[in-house]
């Protein structure tokens, strides 16, 4: 038998002047909160348990990377081609200065960096690197400890700036008003 419990949640409808929108639902417990958003930036959802008391101050204290890692996981970051090219080019320059490459090898590496970094995502970058002789030249086929360059997904940045930050400001106002009315403990 399935038990069904009906609860009230707080729902916020948000719209920016340029037409971006979100419908956000908060299911607030004594020390947990479920955040659900359907937005023009995509869906965002997570349940935080054990917030140490009132979950509103907990939510307001979270940083961008913490929020997006929970709401979107690995999809919160994307491959940064330009940054990756700079890292691999810098490695080539360092090895050339250490005289591990001659000028011809360094030129080849610079050209190959462009091919390897011509990737739509992280998986394709790693596949390109593994199937290229660049990993042999730059890392002696040992890329342990090497990490790909990423940046925040633009939809996550926009959701944060246009929806999360204003929502947290609204929650602060709502909490202050409720505290002033004696409805919640400060």
CSV table of C-alpha atoms in Angstrom, one decimal:
chain,number,residue,atom,x,y,z
A,1,UNK,CA,0.0,0.0,0.0
A,2,UNK,CA,1.3,3.5,-0.8
A,3,UNK,CA,1.0,6.2,1.8
A,4,UNK,CA,0.3,9.7,0.4
A,5,UNK,CA,0.9,12.8,2.5
A,6,UNK,CA,-0.3,16.1,1.3
A,7,UNK,CA,1.9,19.1,2.2
A,8,UNK,CA,1.9,22.7,1.3
A,9,UNK,CA,4.9,24.1,-0.5
A,10,UNK,CA,6.0,27.6,-1.2
A,11,UNK,CA,6.0,28.5,-4.9
A,12,UNK,CA,7.6,31.5,-6.5
A,13,UNK,CA,7.0,32.6,-10.1
A,14,UNK,CA,9.8,34.7,-11.5
A,15,UNK,CA,10.2,36.6,-14.8
A,16,UNK,CA,12.9,38.9,-15.9
A,17,UNK,CA,12.3,42.0,-18.1
A,18,UNK,CA,13.9,40.1,-21.0
A,19,UNK,CA,11.5,37.2,-20.7
A,20,UNK,CA,13.5,34.6,-18.8
A,21,UNK,CA,11.3,32.8,-16.3
A,22,UNK,CA,11.3,30.2,-13.5
A,23,UNK,CA,8.7,28.6,-11.4
A,24,UNK,CA,10.4,27.6,-8.2
A,25,UNK,CA,8.9,25.4,-5.4
A,26,UNK,CA,10.4,25.1,-2.0
A,27,UNK,CA,9.4,22.3,0.3
A,28,UNK,CA,10.8,23.5,3.6
A,29,UNK,CA,11.2,21.1,6.6
A,30,UNK,CA,12.6,21.6,10.0
A,31,UNK,CA,16.2,20.8,8.9
A,32,UNK,CA,15.7,20.0,5.2
A,33,UNK,CA,14.6,21.7,2.0
A,34,UNK,CA,13.7,20.4,-1.4
A,35,UNK,CA,14.3,22.9,-4.2
A,36,UNK,CA,12.5,22.4,-7.6
A,37,UNK,CA,12.7,24.8,-10.5
A,38,UNK,CA,11.4,24.7,-14.0
A,39,UNK,CA,13.0,27.6,-15.9
A,40,UNK,CA,14.0,28.9,-19.2
A,41,UNK,CA,17.5,27.8,-18.3
A,42,UNK,CA,16.4,24.2,-17.8
A,43,UNK,CA,15.2,22.1,-14.8
A,44,UNK,CA,17.0,22.4,-11.4
A,45,UNK,CA,16.2,20.1,-8.5
A,46,UNK,CA,17.8,18.9,-5.2
A,47,UNK,CA,16.9,18.0,-1.7
A,48,UNK,CA,19.3,19.2,1.1
A,49,UNK,CA,19.0,17.2,4.3
A,50,UNK,CA,20.5,18.0,7.7
A,51,UNK,CA,20.8,21.7,7.2
A,52,UNK,CA,21.4,22.3,10.9
A,53,UNK,CA,18.1,23.9,11.6
A,54,UNK,CA,16.2,26.5,9.6
A,55,UNK,CA,17.1,25.7,6.0
A,56,UNK,CA,16.7,29.3,4.7
A,57,UNK,CA,19.9,30.6,6.2
A,58,UNK,CA,21.6,27.4,4.9
A,59,UNK,CA,20.4,28.0,1.4
A,60,UNK,CA,21.4,31.7,1.5
A,61,UNK,CA,24.9,30.7,2.6
A,62,UNK,CA,25.6,28.4,-0.4
A,63,UNK,CA,28.0,29.4,-3.1
A,64,UNK,CA,27.5,29.1,-6.8
A,65,UNK,CA,29.7,26.0,-7.3
A,66,UNK,CA,28.0,24.2,-4.3
A,67,UNK,CA,24.5,25.0,-5.6
A,68,UNK,CA,25.1,24.1,-9.2
A,69,UNK,CA,27.0,20.8,-8.3
A,70,UNK,CA,23.9,19.7,-6.4
A,71,UNK,CA,21.3,21.0,-8.8
A,72,UNK,CA,23.0,20.0,-12.1
A,73,UNK,CA,26.0,17.8,-11.2
A,74,UNK,CA,28.6,17.5,-14.0
A,75,UNK,CA,26.3,19.3,-16.4
A,76,UNK,CA,27.0,22.5,-14.4
A,77,UNK,CA,30.5,22.8,-16.1
A,78,UNK,CA,31.5,22.7,-19.7
A,79,UNK,CA,34.8,22.2,-21.6
A,80,UNK,CA,36.7,25.5,-22.0
A,81,UNK,CA,38.5,25.2,-25.3
A,82,UNK,CA,40.4,28.5,-25.1
A,83,UNK,CA,41.7,27.9,-21.5
A,84,UNK,CA,42.7,24.3,-22.5
A,85,UNK,CA,44.6,25.5,-25.5
A,86,UNK,CA,46.5,28.0,-23.3
A,87,UNK,CA,47.4,25.3,-20.8
A,88,UNK,CA,48.7,22.9,-23.5
A,89,UNK,CA,50.6,25.7,-25.3
A,90,UNK,CA,52.2,26.8,-22.0
A,91,UNK,CA,53.3,23.2,-21.5
A,92,UNK,CA,54.8,23.1,-25.0
A,93,UNK,CA,56.7,26.4,-24.3
A,94,UNK,CA,58.0,25.1,-21.0
A,95,UNK,CA,59.3,21.9,-22.6
A,96,UNK,CA,60.9,23.9,-25.5
A,97,UNK,CA,62.7,26.2,-22.9
A,98,UNK,CA,63.9,23.1,-21.2
A,99,UNK,CA,65.3,21.9,-24.5
A,100,UNK,CA,63.2,18.8,-24.6
A,101,UNK,CA,61.8,19.8,-28.0
A,102,UNK,CA,63.4,21.3,-31.0
A,103,UNK,CA,61.7,24.1,-32.9
A,104,UNK,CA,60.0,21.6,-35.3
A,105,UNK,CA,58.5,19.5,-32.5
A,106,UNK,CA,57.3,22.6,-30.8
A,107,UNK,CA,55.6,23.8,-34.0
A,108,UNK,CA,54.0,20.4,-34.4
A,109,UNK,CA,52.7,20.5,-30.8
A,110,UNK,CA,51.2,23.9,-31.2
A,111,UNK,CA,49.4,22.8,-34.3
A,112,UNK,CA,48.2,19.5,-32.7
A,113,UNK,CA,46.9,21.4,-29.6
A,114,UNK,CA,44.3,23.1,-31.9
A,115,UNK,CA,43.2,19.7,-33.2
A,116,UNK,CA,43.0,18.1,-29.8
A,117,UNK,CA,41.1,21.0,-28.3
A,118,UNK,CA,38.6,21.1,-31.2
A,119,UNK,CA,36.0,19.3,-29.0
A,120,UNK,CA,32.4,20.0,-28.2
A,121,UNK,CA,32.7,18.5,-24.7
A,122,UNK,CA,35.0,17.0,-22.2
A,123,UNK,CA,34.5,13.4,-23.4
A,124,UNK,CA,35.5,14.4,-26.9
A,125,UNK,CA,38.5,16.3,-25.6
A,126,UNK,CA,39.8,13.3,-23.7
A,127,UNK,CA,39.2,11.0,-26.7
A,128,UNK,CA,41.1,13.5,-28.9
A,129,UNK,CA,44.0,13.6,-26.4
A,130,UNK,CA,44.2,9.9,-26.0
A,131,UNK,CA,44.2,9.3,-29.7
A,132,UNK,CA,46.8,11.9,-30.4
A,133,UNK,CA,50.6,11.7,-30.2
A,134,UNK,CA,50.3,15.0,-28.3
A,135,UNK,CA,49.9,13.1,-25.0
A,136,UNK,CA,53.2,11.3,-25.8
A,137,UNK,CA,55.1,14.5,-26.5
A,138,UNK,CA,53.7,16.7,-23.7
A,139,UNK,CA,53.2,14.1,-21.0
A,140,UNK,CA,55.2,11.1,-22.0
A,141,UNK,CA,51.9,9.2,-22.2
A,142,UNK,CA,51.3,9.7,-18.5
A,143,UNK,CA,48.5,12.3,-18.0
A,144,UNK,CA,47.8,11.3,-14.4
A,145,UNK,CA,47.1,14.4,-12.4
A,146,UNK,CA,46.3,16.4,-15.5
A,147,UNK,CA,42.8,17.9,-15.6
A,148,UNK,CA,40.8,19.5,-18.3
A,149,UNK,CA,39.9,23.1,-18.2
A,150,UNK,CA,36.2,23.8,-17.6
A,151,UNK,CA,34.0,26.8,-17.0
A,152,UNK,CA,30.5,27.2,-15.6
A,153,UNK,CA,27.7,26.4,-18.0
A,154,UNK,CA,26.2,29.7,-19.2
A,155,UNK,CA,22.7,28.5,-18.3
A,156,UNK,CA,23.8,27.8,-14.7
A,157,UNK,CA,25.4,31.3,-14.5
A,158,UNK,CA,22.2,32.9,-15.9
A,159,UNK,CA,20.0,30.9,-13.5
A,160,UNK,CA,22.2,31.9,-10.6
A,161,UNK,CA,22.3,35.6,-11.5
A,162,UNK,CA,18.7,36.0,-12.6
A,163,UNK,CA,16.8,33.6,-10.4
A,164,UNK,CA,18.8,32.2,-7.4
A,165,UNK,CA,20.2,35.6,-6.2
A,166,UNK,CA,16.9,37.4,-6.4
A,167,UNK,CA,15.1,34.4,-4.7
A,168,UNK,CA,17.6,34.4,-1.9
A,169,UNK,CA,17.0,38.2,-1.4
A,170,UNK,CA,13.3,37.5,-1.3
A,171,UNK,CA,13.7,34.7,1.2
A,172,UNK,CA,15.7,37.1,3.4
A,173,UNK,CA,12.9,39.7,3.2
A,174,UNK,CA,10.3,37.1,4.0
A,175,UNK,CA,12.3,35.8,7.0
A,176,UNK,CA,12.8,39.3,8.3
A,177,UNK,CA,9.1,40.1,8.0
A,178,UNK,CA,8.1,36.9,9.7
A,179,UNK,CA,10.6,37.4,12.5
A,180,UNK,CA,9.3,41.0,13.0
A,181,UNK,CA,5.8,39.6,13.3
A,182,UNK,CA,7.0,37.0,15.7
A,183,UNK,CA,6.1,34.1,13.4
A,184,UNK,CA,9.6,32.5,13.4
A,185,UNK,CA,12.6,32.5,15.7
A,186,UNK,CA,15.5,34.7,14.5
